[in-house]
mmCIF file of C-alpha atoms in Angstrom:
data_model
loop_
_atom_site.group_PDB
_atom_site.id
_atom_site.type_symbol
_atom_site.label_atom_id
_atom_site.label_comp_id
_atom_site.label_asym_id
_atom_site.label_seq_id
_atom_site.Cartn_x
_atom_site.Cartn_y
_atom_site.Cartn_z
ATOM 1 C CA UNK A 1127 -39.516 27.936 5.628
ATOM 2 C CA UNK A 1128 -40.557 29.689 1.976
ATOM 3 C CA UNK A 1129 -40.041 32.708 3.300
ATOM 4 C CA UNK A 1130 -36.607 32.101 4.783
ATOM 5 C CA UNK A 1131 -35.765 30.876 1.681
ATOM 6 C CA UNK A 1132 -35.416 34.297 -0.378
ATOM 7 C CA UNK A 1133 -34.291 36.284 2.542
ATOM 8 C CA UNK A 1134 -31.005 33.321 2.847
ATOM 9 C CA UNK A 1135 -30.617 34.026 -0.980
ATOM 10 C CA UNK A 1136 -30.055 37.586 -0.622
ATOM 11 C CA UNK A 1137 -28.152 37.674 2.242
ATOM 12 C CA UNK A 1138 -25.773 34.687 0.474
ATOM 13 C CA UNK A 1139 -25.283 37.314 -2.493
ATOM 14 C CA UNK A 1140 -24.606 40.376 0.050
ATOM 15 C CA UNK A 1141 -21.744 38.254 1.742
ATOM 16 C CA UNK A 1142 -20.084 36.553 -1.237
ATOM 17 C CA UNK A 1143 -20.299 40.181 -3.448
ATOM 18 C CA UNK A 1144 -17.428 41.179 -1.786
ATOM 19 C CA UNK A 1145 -15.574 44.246 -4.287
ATOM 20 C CA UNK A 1146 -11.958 43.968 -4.733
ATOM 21 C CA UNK A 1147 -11.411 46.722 -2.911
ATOM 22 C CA UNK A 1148 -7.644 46.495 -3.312
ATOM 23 C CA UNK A 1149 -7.230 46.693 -6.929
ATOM 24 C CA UNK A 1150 -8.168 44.042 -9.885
ATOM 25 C CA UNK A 1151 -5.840 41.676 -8.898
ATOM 26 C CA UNK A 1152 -2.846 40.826 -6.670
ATOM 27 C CA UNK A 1153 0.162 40.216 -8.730
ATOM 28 C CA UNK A 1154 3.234 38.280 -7.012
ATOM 29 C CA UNK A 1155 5.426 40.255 -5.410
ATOM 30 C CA UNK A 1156 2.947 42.863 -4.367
ATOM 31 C CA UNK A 1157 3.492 43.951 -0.656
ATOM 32 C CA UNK A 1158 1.492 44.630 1.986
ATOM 33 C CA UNK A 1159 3.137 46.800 4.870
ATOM 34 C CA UNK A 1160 0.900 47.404 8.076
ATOM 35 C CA UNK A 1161 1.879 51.027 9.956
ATOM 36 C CA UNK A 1162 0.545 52.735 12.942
ATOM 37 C CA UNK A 1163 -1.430 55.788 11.706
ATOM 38 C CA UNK A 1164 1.648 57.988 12.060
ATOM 39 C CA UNK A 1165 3.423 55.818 10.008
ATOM 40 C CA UNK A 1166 6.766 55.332 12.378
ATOM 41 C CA UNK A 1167 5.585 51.689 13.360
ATOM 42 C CA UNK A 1168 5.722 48.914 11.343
ATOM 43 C CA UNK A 1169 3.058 45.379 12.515
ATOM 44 C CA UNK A 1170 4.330 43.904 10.016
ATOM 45 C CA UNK A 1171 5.048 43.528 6.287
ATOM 46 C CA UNK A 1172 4.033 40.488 3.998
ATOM 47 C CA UNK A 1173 4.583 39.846 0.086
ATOM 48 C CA UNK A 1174 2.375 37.806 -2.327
ATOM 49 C CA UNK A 1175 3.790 34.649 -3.420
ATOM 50 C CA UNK A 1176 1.910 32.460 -5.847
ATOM 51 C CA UNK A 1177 -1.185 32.272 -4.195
ATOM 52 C CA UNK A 1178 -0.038 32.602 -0.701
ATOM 53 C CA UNK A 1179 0.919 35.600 1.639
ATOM 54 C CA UNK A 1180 4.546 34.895 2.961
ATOM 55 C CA UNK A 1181 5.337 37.180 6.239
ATOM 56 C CA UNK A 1182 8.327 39.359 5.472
ATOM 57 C CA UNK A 1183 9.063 39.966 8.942
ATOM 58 C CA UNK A 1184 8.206 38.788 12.754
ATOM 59 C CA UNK A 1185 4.711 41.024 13.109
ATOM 60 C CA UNK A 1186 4.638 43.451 15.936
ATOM 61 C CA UNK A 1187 1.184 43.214 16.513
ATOM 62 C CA UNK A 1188 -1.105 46.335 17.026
ATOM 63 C CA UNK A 1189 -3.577 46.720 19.749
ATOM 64 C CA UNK A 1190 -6.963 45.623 19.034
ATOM 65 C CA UNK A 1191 -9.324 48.488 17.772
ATOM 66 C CA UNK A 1192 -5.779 50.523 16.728
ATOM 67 C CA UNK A 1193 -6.213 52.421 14.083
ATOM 68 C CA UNK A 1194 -3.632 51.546 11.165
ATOM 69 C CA UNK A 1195 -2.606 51.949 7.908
ATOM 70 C CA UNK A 1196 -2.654 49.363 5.004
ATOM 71 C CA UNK A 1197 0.289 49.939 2.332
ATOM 72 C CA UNK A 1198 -0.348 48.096 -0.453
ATOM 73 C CA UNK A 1199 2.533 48.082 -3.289
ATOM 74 C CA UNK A 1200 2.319 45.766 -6.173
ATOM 75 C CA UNK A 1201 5.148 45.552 -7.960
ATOM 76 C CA UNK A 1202 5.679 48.479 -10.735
ATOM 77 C CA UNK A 1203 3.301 50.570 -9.198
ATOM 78 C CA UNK A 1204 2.676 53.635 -6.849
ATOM 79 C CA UNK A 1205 2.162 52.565 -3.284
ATOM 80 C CA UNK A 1206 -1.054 53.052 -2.077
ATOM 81 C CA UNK A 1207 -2.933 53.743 1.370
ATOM 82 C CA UNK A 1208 -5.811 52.088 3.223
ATOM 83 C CA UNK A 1209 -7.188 52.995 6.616
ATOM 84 C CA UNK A 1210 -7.609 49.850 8.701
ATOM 85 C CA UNK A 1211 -8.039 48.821 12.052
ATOM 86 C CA UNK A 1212 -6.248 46.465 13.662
ATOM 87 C CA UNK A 1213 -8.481 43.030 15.094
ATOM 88 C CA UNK A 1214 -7.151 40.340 16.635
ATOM 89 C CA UNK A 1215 -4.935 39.069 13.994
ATOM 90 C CA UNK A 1216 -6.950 40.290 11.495
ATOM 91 C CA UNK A 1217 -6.561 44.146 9.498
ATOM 92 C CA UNK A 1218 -10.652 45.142 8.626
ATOM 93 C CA UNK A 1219 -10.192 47.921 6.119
ATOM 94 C CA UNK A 1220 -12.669 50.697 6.563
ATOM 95 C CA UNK A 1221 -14.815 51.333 3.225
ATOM 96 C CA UNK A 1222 -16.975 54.035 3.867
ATOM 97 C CA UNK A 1223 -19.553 53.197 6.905
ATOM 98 C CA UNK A 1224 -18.429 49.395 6.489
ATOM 99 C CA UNK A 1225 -15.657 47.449 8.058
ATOM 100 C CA UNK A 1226 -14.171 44.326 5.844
ATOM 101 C CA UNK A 1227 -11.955 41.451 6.599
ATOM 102 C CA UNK A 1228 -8.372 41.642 4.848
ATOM 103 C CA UNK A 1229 -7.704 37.973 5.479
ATOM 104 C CA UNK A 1230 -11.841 37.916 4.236
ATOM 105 C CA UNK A 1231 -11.092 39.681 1.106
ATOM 106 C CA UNK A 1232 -7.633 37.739 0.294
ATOM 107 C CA UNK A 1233 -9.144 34.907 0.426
ATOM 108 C CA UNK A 1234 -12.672 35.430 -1.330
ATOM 109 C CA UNK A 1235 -11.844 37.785 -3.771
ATOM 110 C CA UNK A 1236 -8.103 37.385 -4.058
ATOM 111 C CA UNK A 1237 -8.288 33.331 -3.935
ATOM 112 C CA UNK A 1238 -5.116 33.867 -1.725
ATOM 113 C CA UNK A 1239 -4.374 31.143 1.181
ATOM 114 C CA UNK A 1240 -3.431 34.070 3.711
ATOM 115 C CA UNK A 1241 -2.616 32.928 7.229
ATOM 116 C CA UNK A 1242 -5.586 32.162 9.694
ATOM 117 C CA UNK A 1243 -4.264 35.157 11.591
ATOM 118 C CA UNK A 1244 -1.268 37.774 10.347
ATOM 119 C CA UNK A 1245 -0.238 37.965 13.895
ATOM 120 C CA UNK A 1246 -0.506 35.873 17.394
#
């Protein structure tokens, strides 16, 4: 059991030290716009409102495993790019070799109540 103990420590810290990938912080307002990779289809589009994610439109949901792009605009600013891939109701953004959770990283790192899914 000892030796589980340090091993469930530093995993704990590897899961919770999630970066904020997106930016410093998510102001209201900012939008988040999910394309295909050619950017003629939009899944769906959602906007930051207090500290929840309100759906701007009905999602077209993406297959799963589609490759996608994340548009992320907060207000004032240049829009900028992420490339995603779509999961069951879930967007996991592709950092390097890793793949992370949006609704993961909203919620953790954002303290946003997203939806349990952004699309059915």
């Amino acid at each position: 059991m000892r030796r589980l103990l340090p091993l469930f420590l530093l995993l704990s810290l590897a899961l919770a030290a999630l970066p904020p990938l997106l930016g410093p912080a998510l102001p209201p307002g900012t939008e988040l716009r999910l394309l295909s990779q050619d950017l003629r289809t939009l899944h769906g589009a959602w906007r930051v409102e207090g500290k929840a994610l309100k759906p701007l439109s009905p999602p077209l949901p993406p297959r799963p495993g589609q490759e996608v792009q994340l548009l992320l605009s907060p207000p004032g600013e240049r829009p900028r790019a992420f490339p995603a891939l779509a999961d069951r109701g879930d967007v996991l953004l592709l950092l390097e070799k890793e793949r992370v959770s949006l609704l993961r990283l909203l919620k953790e790192v954002y303290g946003l109540t997203p939806p349990e899914r952004l699309w059915p």
